[in-house]
CSV table of N, CA and C in Angstrom, one decimal:
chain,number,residue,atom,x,y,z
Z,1,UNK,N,47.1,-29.0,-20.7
Z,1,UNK,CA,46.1,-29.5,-21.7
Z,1,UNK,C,44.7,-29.4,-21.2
Z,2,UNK,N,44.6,-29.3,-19.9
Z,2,UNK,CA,43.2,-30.0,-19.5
Z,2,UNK,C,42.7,-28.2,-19.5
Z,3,UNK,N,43.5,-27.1,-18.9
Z,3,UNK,CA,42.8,-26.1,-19.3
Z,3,UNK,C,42.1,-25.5,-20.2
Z,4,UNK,N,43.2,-25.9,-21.6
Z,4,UNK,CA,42.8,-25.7,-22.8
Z,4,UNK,C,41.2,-26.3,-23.6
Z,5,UNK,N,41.1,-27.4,-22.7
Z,5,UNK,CA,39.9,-28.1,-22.9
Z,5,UNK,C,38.9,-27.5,-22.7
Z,6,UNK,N,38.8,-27.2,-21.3
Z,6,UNK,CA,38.1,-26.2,-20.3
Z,6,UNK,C,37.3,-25.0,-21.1
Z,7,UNK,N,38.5,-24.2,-21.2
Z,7,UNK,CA,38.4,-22.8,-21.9
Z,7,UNK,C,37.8,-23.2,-22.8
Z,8,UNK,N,38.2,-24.0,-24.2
Z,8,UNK,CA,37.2,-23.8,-25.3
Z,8,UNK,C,36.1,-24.8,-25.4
Z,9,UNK,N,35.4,-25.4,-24.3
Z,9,UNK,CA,34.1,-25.9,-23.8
Z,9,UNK,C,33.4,-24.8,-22.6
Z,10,UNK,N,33.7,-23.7,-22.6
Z,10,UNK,CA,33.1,-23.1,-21.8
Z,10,UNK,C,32.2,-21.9,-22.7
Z,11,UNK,N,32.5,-21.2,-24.4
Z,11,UNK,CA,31.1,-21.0,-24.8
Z,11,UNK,C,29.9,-22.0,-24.7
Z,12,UNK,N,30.6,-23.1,-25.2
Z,12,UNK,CA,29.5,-24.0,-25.6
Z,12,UNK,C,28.6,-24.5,-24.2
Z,13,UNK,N,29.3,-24.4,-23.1
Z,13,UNK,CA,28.1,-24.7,-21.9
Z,13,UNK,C,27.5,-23.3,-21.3
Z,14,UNK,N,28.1,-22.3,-21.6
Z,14,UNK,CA,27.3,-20.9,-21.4
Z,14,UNK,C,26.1,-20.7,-22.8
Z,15,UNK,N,25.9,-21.2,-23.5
Z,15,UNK,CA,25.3,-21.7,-24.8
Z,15,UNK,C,24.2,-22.5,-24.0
Z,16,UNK,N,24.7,-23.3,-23.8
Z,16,UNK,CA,23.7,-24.6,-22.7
Z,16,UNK,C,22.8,-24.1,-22.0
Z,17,UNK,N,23.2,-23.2,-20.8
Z,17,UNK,CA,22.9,-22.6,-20.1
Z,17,UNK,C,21.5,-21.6,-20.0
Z,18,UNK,N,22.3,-21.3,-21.0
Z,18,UNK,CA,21.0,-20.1,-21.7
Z,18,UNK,C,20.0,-20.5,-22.3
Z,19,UNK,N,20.3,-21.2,-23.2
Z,19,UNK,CA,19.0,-22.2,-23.7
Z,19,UNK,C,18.1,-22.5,-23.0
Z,20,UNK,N,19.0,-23.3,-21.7
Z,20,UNK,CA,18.3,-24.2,-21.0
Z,20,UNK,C,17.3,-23.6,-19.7
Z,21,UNK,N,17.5,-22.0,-19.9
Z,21,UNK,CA,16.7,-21.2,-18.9
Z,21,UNK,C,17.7,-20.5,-17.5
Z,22,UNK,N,19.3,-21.2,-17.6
Z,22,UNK,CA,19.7,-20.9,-16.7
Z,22,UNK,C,20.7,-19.6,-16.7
Z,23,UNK,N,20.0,-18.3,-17.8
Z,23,UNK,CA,20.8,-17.6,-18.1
Z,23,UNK,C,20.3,-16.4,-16.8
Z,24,UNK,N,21.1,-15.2,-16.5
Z,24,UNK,CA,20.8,-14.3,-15.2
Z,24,UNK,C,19.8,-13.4,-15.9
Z,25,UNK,N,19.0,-13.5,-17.3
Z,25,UNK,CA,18.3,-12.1,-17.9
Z,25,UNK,C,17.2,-13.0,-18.5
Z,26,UNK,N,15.8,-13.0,-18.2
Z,26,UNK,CA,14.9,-13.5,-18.4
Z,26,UNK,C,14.0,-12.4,-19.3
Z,27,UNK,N,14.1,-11.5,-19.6
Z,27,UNK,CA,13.3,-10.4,-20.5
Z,27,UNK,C,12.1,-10.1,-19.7
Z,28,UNK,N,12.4,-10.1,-18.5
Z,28,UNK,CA,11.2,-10.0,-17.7
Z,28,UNK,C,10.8,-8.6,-17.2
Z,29,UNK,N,9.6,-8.5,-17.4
Z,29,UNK,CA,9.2,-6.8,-17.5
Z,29,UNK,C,7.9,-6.8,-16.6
Z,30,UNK,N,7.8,-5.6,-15.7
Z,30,UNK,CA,6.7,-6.3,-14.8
Z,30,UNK,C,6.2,-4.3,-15.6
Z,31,UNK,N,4.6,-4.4,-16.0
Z,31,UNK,CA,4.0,-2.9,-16.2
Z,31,UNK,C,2.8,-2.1,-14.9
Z,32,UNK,N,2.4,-1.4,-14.7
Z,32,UNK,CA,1.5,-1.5,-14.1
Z,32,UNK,C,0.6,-0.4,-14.1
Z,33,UNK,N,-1.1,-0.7,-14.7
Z,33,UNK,CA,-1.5,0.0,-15.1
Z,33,UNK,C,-2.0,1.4,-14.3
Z,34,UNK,N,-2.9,2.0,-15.2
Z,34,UNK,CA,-2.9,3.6,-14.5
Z,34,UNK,C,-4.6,3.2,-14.0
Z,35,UNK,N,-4.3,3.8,-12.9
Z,35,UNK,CA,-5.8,4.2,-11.9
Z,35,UNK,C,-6.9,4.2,-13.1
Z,36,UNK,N,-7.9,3.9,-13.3
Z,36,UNK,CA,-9.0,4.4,-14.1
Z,36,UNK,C,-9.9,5.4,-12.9
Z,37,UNK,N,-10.4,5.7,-14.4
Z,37,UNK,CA,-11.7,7.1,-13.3
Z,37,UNK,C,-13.1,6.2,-12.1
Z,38,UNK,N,-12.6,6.9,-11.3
Z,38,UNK,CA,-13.6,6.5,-9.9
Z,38,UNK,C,-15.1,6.8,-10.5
Z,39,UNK,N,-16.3,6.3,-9.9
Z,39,UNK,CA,-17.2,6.8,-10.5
Z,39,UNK,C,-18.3,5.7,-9.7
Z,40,UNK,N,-19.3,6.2,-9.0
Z,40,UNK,CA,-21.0,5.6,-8.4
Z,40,UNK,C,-21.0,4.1,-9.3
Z,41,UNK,N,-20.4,4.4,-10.6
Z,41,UNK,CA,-21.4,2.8,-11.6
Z,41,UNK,C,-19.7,2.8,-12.7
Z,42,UNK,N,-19.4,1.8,-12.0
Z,42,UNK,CA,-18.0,1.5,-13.4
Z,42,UNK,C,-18.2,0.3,-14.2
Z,43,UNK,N,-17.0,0.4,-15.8
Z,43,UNK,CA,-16.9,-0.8,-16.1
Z,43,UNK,C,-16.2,-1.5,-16.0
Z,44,UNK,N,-15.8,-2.8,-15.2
Z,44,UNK,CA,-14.3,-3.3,-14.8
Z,44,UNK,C,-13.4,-3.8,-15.4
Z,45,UNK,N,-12.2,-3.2,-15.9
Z,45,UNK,CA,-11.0,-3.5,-16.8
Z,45,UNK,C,-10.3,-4.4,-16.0
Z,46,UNK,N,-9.8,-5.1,-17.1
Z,46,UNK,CA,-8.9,-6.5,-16.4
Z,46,UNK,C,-7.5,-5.6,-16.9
Z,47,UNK,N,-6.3,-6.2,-16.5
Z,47,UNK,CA,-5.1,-5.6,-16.0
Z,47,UNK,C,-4.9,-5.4,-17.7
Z,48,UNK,N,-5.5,-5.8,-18.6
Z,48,UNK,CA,-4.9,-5.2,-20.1
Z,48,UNK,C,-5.8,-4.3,-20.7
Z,49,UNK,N,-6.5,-3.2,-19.5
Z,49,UNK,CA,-7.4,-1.9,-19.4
Z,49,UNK,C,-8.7,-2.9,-21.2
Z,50,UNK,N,-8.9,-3.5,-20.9
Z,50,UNK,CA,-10.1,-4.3,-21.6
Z,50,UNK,C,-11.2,-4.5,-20.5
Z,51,UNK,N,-12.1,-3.9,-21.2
Z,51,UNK,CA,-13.4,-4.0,-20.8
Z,51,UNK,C,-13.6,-5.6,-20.5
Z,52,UNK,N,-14.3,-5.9,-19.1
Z,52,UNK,CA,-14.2,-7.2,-18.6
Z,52,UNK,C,-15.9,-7.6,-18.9
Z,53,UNK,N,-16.8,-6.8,-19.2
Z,53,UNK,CA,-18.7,-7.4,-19.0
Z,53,UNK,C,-18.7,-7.0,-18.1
Z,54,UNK,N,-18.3,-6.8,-17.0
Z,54,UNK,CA,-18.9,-6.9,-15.5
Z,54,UNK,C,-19.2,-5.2,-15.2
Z,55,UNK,N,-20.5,-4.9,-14.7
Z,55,UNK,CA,-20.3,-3.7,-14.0
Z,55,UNK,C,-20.6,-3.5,-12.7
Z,56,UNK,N,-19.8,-2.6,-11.9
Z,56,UNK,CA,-19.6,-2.7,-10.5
Z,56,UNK,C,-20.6,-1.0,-10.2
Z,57,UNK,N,-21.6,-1.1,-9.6
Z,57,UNK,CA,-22.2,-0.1,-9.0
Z,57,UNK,C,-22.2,0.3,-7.2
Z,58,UNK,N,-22.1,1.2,-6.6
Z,58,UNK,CA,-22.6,1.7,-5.3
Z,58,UNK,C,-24.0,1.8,-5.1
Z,59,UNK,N,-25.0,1.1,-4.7
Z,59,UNK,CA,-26.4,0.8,-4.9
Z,59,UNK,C,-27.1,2.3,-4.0
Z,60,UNK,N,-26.1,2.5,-3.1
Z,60,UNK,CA,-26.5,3.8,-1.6
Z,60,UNK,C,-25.2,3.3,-0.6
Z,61,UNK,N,-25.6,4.3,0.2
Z,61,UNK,CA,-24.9,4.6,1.3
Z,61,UNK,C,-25.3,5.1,2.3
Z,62,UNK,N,-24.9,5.1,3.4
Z,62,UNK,CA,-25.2,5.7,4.4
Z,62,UNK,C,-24.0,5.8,5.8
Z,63,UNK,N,-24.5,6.8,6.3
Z,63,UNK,CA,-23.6,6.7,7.3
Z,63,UNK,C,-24.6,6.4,9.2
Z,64,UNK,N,-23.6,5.3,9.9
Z,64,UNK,CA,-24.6,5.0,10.8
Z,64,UNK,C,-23.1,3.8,11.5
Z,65,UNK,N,-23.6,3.5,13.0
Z,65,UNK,CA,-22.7,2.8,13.9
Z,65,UNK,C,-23.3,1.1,13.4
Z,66,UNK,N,-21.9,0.4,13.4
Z,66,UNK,CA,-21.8,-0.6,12.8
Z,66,UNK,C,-22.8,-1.5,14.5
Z,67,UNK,N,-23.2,-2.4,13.6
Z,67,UNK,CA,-23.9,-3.2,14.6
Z,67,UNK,C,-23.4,-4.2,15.4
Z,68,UNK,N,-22.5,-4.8,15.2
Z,68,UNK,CA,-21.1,-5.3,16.4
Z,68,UNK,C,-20.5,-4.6,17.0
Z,69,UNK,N,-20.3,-3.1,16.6
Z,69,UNK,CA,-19.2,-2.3,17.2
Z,69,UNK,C,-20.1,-0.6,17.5
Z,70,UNK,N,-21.4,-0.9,18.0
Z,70,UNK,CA,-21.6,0.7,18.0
Z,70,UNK,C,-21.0,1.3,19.0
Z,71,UNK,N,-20.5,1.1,20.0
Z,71,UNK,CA,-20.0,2.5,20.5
Z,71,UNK,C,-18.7,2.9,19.7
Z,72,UNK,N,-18.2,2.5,19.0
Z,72,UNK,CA,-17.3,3.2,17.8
Z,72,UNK,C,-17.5,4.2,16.9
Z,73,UNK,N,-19.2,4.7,16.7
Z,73,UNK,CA,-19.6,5.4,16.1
Z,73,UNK,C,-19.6,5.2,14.7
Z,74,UNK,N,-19.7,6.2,13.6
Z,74,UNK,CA,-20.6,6.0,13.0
Z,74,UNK,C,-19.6,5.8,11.9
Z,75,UNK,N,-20.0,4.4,10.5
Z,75,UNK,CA,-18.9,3.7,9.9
Z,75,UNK,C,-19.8,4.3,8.6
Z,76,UNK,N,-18.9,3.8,7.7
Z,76,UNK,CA,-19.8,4.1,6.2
Z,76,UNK,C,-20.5,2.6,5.9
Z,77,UNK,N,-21.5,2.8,5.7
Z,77,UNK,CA,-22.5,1.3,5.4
Z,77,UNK,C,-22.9,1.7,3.8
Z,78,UNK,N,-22.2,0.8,3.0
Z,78,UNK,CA,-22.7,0.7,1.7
Z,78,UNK,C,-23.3,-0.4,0.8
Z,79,UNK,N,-24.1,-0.5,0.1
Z,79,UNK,CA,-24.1,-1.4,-0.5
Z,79,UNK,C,-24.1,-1.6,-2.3
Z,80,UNK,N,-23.4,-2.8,-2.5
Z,80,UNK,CA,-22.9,-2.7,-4.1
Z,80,UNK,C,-23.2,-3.9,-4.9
Z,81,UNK,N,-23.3,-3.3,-6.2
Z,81,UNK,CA,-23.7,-4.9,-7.3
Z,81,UNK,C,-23.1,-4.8,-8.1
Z,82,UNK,N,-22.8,-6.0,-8.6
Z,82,UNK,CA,-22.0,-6.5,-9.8
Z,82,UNK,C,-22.8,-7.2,-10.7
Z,83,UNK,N,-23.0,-6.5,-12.0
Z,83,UNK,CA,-23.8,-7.1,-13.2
Z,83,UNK,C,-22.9,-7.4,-13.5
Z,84,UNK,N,-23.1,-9.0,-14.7
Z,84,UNK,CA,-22.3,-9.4,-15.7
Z,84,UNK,C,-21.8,-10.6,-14.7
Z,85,UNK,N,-22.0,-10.6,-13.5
Z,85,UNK,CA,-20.6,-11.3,-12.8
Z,85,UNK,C,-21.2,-12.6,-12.4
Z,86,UNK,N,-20.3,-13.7,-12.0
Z,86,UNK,CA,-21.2,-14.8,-11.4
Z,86,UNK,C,-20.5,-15.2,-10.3
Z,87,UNK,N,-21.4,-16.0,-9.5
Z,87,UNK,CA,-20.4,-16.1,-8.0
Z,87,UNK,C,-19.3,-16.5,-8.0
Z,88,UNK,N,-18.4,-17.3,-9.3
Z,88,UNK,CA,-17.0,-17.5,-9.3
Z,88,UNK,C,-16.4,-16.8,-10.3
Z,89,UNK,N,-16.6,-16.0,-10.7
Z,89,UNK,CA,-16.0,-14.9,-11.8
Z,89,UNK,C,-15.1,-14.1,-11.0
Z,90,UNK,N,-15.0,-13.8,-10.2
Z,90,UNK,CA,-14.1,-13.3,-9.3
Z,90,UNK,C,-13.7,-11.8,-9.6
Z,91,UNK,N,-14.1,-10.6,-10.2
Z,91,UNK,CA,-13.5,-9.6,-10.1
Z,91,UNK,C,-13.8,-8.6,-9.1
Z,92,UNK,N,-12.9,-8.0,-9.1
Z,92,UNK,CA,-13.0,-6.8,-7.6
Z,92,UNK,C,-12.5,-5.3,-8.1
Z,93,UNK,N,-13.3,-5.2,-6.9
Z,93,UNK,CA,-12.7,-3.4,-7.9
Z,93,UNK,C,-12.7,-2.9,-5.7
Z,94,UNK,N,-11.7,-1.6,-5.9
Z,94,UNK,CA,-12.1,-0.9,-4.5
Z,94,UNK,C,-12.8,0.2,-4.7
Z,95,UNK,N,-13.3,0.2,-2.8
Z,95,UNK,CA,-14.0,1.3,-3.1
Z,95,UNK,C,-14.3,2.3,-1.8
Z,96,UNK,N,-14.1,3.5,-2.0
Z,96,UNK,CA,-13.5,4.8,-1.3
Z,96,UNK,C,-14.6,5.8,-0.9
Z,97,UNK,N,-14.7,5.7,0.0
Z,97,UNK,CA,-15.3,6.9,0.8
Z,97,UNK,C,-14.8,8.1,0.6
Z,98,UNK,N,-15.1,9.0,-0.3
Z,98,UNK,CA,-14.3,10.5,-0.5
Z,98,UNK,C,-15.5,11.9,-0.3
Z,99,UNK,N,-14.4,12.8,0.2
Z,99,UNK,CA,-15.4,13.8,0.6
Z,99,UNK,C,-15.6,14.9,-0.4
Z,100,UNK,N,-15.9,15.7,-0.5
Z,100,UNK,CA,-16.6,16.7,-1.4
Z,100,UNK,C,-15.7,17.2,-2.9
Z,101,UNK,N,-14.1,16.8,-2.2
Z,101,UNK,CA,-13.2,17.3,-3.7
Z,101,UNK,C,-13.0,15.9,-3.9
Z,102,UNK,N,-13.4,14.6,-3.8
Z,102,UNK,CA,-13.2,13.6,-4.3
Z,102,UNK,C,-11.4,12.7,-3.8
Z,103,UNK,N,-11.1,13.3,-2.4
Z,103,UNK,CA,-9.9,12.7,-1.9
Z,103,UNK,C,-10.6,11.7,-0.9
Z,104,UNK,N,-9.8,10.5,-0.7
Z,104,UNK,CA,-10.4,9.4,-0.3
Z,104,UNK,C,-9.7,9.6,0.9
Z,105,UNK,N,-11.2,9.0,2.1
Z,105,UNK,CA,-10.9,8.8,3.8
Z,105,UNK,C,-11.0,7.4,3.7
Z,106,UNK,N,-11.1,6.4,3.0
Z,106,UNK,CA,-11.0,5.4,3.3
Z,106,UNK,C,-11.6,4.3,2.4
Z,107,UNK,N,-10.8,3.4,2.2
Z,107,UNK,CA,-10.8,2.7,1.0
Z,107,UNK,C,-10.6,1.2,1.6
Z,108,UNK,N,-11.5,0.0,0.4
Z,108,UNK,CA,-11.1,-1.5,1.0
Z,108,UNK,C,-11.8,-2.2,-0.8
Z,109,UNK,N,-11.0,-3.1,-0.9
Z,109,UNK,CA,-11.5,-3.7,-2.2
Z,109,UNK,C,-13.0,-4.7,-2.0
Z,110,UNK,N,-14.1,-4.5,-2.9
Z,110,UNK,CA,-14.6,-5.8,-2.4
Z,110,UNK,C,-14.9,-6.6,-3.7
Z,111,UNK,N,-15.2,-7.7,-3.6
Z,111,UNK,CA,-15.1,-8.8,-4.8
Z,111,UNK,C,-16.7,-9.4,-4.8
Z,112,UNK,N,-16.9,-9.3,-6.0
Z,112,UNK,CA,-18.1,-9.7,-6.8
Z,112,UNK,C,-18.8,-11.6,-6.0
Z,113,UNK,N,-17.7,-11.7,-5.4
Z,113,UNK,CA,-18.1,-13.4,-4.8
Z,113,UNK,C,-19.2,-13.1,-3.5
Z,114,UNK,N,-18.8,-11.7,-3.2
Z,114,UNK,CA,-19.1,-11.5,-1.1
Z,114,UNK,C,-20.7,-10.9,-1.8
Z,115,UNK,N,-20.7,-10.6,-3.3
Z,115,UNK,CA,-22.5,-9.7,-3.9
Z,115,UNK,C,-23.7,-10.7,-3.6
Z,116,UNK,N,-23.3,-12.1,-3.8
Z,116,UNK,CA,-24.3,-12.9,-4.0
Z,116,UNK,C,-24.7,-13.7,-2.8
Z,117,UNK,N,-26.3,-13.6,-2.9
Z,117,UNK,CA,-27.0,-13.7,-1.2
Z,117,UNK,C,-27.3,-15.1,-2.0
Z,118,UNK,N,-28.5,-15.4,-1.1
Z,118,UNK,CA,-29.6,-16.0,-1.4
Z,118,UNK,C,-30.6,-15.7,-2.9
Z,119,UNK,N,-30.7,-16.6,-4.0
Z,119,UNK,CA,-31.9,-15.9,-4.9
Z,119,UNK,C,-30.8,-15.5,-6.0
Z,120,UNK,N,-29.2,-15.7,-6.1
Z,120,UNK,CA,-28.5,-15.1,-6.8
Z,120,UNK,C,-28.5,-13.6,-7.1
Z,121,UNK,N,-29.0,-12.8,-6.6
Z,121,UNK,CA,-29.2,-11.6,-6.1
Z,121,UNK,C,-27.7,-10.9,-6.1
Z,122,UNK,N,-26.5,-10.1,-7.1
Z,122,UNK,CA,-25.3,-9.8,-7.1
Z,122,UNK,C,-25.6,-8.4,-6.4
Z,123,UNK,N,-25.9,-8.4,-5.3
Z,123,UNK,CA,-26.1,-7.3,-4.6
Z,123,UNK,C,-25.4,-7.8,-3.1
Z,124,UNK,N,-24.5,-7.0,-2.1
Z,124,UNK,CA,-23.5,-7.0,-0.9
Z,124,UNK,C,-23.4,-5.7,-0.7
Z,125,UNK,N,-23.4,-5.6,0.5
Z,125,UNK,CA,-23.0,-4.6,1.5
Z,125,UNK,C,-21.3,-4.9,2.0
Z,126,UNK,N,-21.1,-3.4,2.5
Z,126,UNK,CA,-19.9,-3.3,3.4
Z,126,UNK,C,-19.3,-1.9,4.1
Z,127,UNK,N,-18.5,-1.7,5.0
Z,127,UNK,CA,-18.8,-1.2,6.1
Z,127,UNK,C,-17.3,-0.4,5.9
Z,128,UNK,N,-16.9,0.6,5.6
Z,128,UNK,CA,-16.0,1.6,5.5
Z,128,UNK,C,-15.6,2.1,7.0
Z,129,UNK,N,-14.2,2.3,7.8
Z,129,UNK,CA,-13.7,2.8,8.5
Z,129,UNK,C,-13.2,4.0,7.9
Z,130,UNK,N,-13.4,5.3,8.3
Z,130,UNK,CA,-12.6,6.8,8.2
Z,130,UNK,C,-13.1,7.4,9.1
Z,131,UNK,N,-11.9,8.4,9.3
Z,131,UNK,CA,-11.3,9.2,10.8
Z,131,UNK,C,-12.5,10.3,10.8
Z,132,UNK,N,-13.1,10.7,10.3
Z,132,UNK,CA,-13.9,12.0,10.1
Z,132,UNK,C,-15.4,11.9,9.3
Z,133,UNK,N,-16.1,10.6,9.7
Z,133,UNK,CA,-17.3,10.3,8.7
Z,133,UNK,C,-18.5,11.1,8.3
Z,134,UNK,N,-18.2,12.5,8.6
Z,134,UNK,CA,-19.2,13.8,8.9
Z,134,UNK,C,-18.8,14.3,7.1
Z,135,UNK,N,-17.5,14.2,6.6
Z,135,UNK,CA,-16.8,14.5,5.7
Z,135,UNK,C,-17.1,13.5,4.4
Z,136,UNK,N,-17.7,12.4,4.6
Z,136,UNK,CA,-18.1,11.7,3.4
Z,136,UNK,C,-18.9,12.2,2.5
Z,137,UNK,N,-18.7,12.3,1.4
Z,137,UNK,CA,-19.6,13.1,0.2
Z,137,UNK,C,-20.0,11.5,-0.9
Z,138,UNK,N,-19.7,10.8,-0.8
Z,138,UNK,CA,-19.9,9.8,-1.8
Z,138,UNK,C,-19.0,8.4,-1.3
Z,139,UNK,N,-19.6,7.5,-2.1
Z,139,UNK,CA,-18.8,6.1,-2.1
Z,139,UNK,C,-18.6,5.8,-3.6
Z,140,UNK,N,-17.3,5.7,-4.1
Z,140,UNK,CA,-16.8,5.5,-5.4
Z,140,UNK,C,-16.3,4.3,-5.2
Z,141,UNK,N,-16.3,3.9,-6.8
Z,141,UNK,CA,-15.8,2.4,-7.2
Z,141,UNK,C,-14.5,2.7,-8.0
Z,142,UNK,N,-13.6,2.0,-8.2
Z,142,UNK,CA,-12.3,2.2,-9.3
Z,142,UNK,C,-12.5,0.9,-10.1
Z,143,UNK,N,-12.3,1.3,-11.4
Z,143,UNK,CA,-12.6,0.4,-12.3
Z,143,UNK,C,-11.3,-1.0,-12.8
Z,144,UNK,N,-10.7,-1.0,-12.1
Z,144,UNK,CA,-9.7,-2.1,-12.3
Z,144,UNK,C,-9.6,-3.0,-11.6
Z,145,UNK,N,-9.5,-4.0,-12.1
Z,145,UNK,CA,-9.6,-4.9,-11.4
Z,145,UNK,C,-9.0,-5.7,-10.3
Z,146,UNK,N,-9.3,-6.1,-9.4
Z,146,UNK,CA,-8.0,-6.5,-8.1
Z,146,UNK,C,-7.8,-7.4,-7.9
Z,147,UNK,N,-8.7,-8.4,-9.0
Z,147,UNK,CA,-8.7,-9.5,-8.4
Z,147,UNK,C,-7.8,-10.6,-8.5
Z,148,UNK,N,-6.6,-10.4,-9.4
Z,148,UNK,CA,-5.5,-11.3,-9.9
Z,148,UNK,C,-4.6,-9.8,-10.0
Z,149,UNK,N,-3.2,-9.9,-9.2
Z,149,UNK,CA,-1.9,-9.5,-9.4
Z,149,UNK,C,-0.8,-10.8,-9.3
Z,150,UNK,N,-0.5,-11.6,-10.6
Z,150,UNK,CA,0.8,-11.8,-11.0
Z,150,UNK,C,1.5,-11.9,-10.2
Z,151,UNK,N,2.7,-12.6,-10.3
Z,151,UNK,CA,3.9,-12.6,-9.4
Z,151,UNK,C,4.7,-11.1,-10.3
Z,152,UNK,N,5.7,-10.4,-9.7
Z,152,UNK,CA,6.3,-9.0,-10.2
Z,152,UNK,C,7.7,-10.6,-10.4
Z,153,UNK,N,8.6,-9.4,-11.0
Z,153,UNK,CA,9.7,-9.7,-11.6
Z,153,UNK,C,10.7,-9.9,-10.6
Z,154,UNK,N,10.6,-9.3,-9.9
Z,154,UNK,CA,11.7,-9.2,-8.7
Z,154,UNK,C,11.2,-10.4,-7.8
Z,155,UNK,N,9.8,-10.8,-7.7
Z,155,UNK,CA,9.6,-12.2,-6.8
Z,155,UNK,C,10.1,-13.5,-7.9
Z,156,UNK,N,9.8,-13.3,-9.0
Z,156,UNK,CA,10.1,-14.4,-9.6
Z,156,UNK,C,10.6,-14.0,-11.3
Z,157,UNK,N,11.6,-13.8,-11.8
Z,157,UNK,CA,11.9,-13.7,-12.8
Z,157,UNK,C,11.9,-14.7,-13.8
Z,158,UNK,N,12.0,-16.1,-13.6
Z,158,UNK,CA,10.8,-16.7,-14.9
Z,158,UNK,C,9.4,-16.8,-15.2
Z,159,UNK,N,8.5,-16.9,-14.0
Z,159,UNK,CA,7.1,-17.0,-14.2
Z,159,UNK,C,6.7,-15.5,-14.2
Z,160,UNK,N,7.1,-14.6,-13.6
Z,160,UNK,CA,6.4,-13.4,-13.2
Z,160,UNK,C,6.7,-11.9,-14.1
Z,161,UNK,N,6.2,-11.0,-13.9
Z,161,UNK,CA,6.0,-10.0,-14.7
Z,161,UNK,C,5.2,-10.0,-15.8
Z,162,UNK,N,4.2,-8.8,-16.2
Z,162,UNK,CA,3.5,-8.5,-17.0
Z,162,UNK,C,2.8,-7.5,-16.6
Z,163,UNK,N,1.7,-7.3,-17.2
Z,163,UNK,CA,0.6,-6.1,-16.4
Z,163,UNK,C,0.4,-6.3,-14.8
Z,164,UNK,N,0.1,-5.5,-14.3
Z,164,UNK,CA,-0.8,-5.2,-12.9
Z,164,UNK,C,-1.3,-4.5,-12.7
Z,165,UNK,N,-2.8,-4.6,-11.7
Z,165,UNK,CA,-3.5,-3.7,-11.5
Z,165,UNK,C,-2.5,-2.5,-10.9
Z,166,UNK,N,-3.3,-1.3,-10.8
Z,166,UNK,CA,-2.6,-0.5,-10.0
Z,166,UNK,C,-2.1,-0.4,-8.5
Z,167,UNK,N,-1.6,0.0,-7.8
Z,167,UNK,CA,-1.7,0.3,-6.4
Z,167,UNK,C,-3.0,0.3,-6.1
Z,168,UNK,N,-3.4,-0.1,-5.0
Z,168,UNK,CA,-4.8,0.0,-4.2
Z,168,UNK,C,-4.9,1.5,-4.0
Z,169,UNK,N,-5.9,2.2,-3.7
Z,169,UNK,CA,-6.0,3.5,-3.4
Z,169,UNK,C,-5.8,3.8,-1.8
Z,170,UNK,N,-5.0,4.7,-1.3
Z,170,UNK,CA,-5.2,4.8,0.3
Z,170,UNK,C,-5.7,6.2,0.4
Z,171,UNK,N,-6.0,6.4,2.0
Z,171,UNK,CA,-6.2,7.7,2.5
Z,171,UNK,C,-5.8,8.6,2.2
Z,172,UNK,N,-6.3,10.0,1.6
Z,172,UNK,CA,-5.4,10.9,1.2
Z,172,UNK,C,-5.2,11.1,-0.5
Z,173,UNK,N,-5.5,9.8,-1.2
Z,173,UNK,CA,-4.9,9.7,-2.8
Z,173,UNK,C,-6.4,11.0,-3.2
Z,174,UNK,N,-6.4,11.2,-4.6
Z,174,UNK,CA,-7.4,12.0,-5.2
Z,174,UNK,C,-7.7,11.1,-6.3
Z,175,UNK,N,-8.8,11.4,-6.3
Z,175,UNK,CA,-9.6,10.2,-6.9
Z,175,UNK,C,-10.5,11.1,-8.3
């Protein structure tokens, strides 16, 4: 008798179960958007490729030995601003040292918080490492944003999955 119990209370607490969140299939979908076009002056898309206000520019560049580390030779020194942005608005975009066909020697995200000096001033520098700095033709921005990636599906299948920015750009990608 006590099986028979069992068995036909066992939809009803797989019923329960489910309801209650404790089912193995959460509809969890992680997306992840596509690169936007690199470019001197972008506009920065949040992970639902929606124009964010903020624009992210490369102000100049130069190439020259960093000032803590000069006998290492010569680093990319750039500097960049973020219109639209405020010191806690937090968006980031990266950005890539590429040479004349637009393939990146070296890339690092920087965030609209590191822009602001003294004076409010959304203007910051920063200092690129690449193996070959004779080969730099430009410093590009990517227009998406870095500054929030989600938990994915696979770290957490109730809370996580939805858009993400893209992969960060590395050495070597075409831009």
């Amino acid at each position: 008798m006590f099986p028979a119990r069992l068995s036909a209370g066992a939809p009803l607490a797989l019923a329960i179960l489910a309801l209650s969140g404790c089912s193995s299939h959460w509809g969890c979908t992680d997306t992840t958007v596509e690169r936007g076009e690199a470019g001197v002056r972008v506009q920065i898309e949040d992970t639902y490729e929606r124009d964010t206000g903020v624009t992210a520019e490369v102000v100049d560049w130069r190439l020259e030995p960093h000032p803590q580390v000069p006998s290492e030779g010569d680093k990319v020194h750039f500097h960049f601003r973020f219109d639209g942005a405020d010191e806690r608005s937090g968006p980031a975009v990266d950005a890539c040292a590429v040479d004349g066909k637009r393939v990146a020697l070296g890339c690092q995200t920087v965030y609209s918080s590191e822009a602001f000096g003294p004076g409010g001033d959304p203007t910051g520098d920063a200092w690129l490492t690449v193996e070959h700095p004779e080969q730099v033709a430009a410093v590009l921005l990517i227009p998406n944003d870095q500054s929030y990636d989600r938990r994915t599906c696979e770290q957490d299948v109730k809370d996580g999955g939805g858009p993400h920015p893209p992969k960060p750009p590395g050495r070597g990608d075409q831009l």
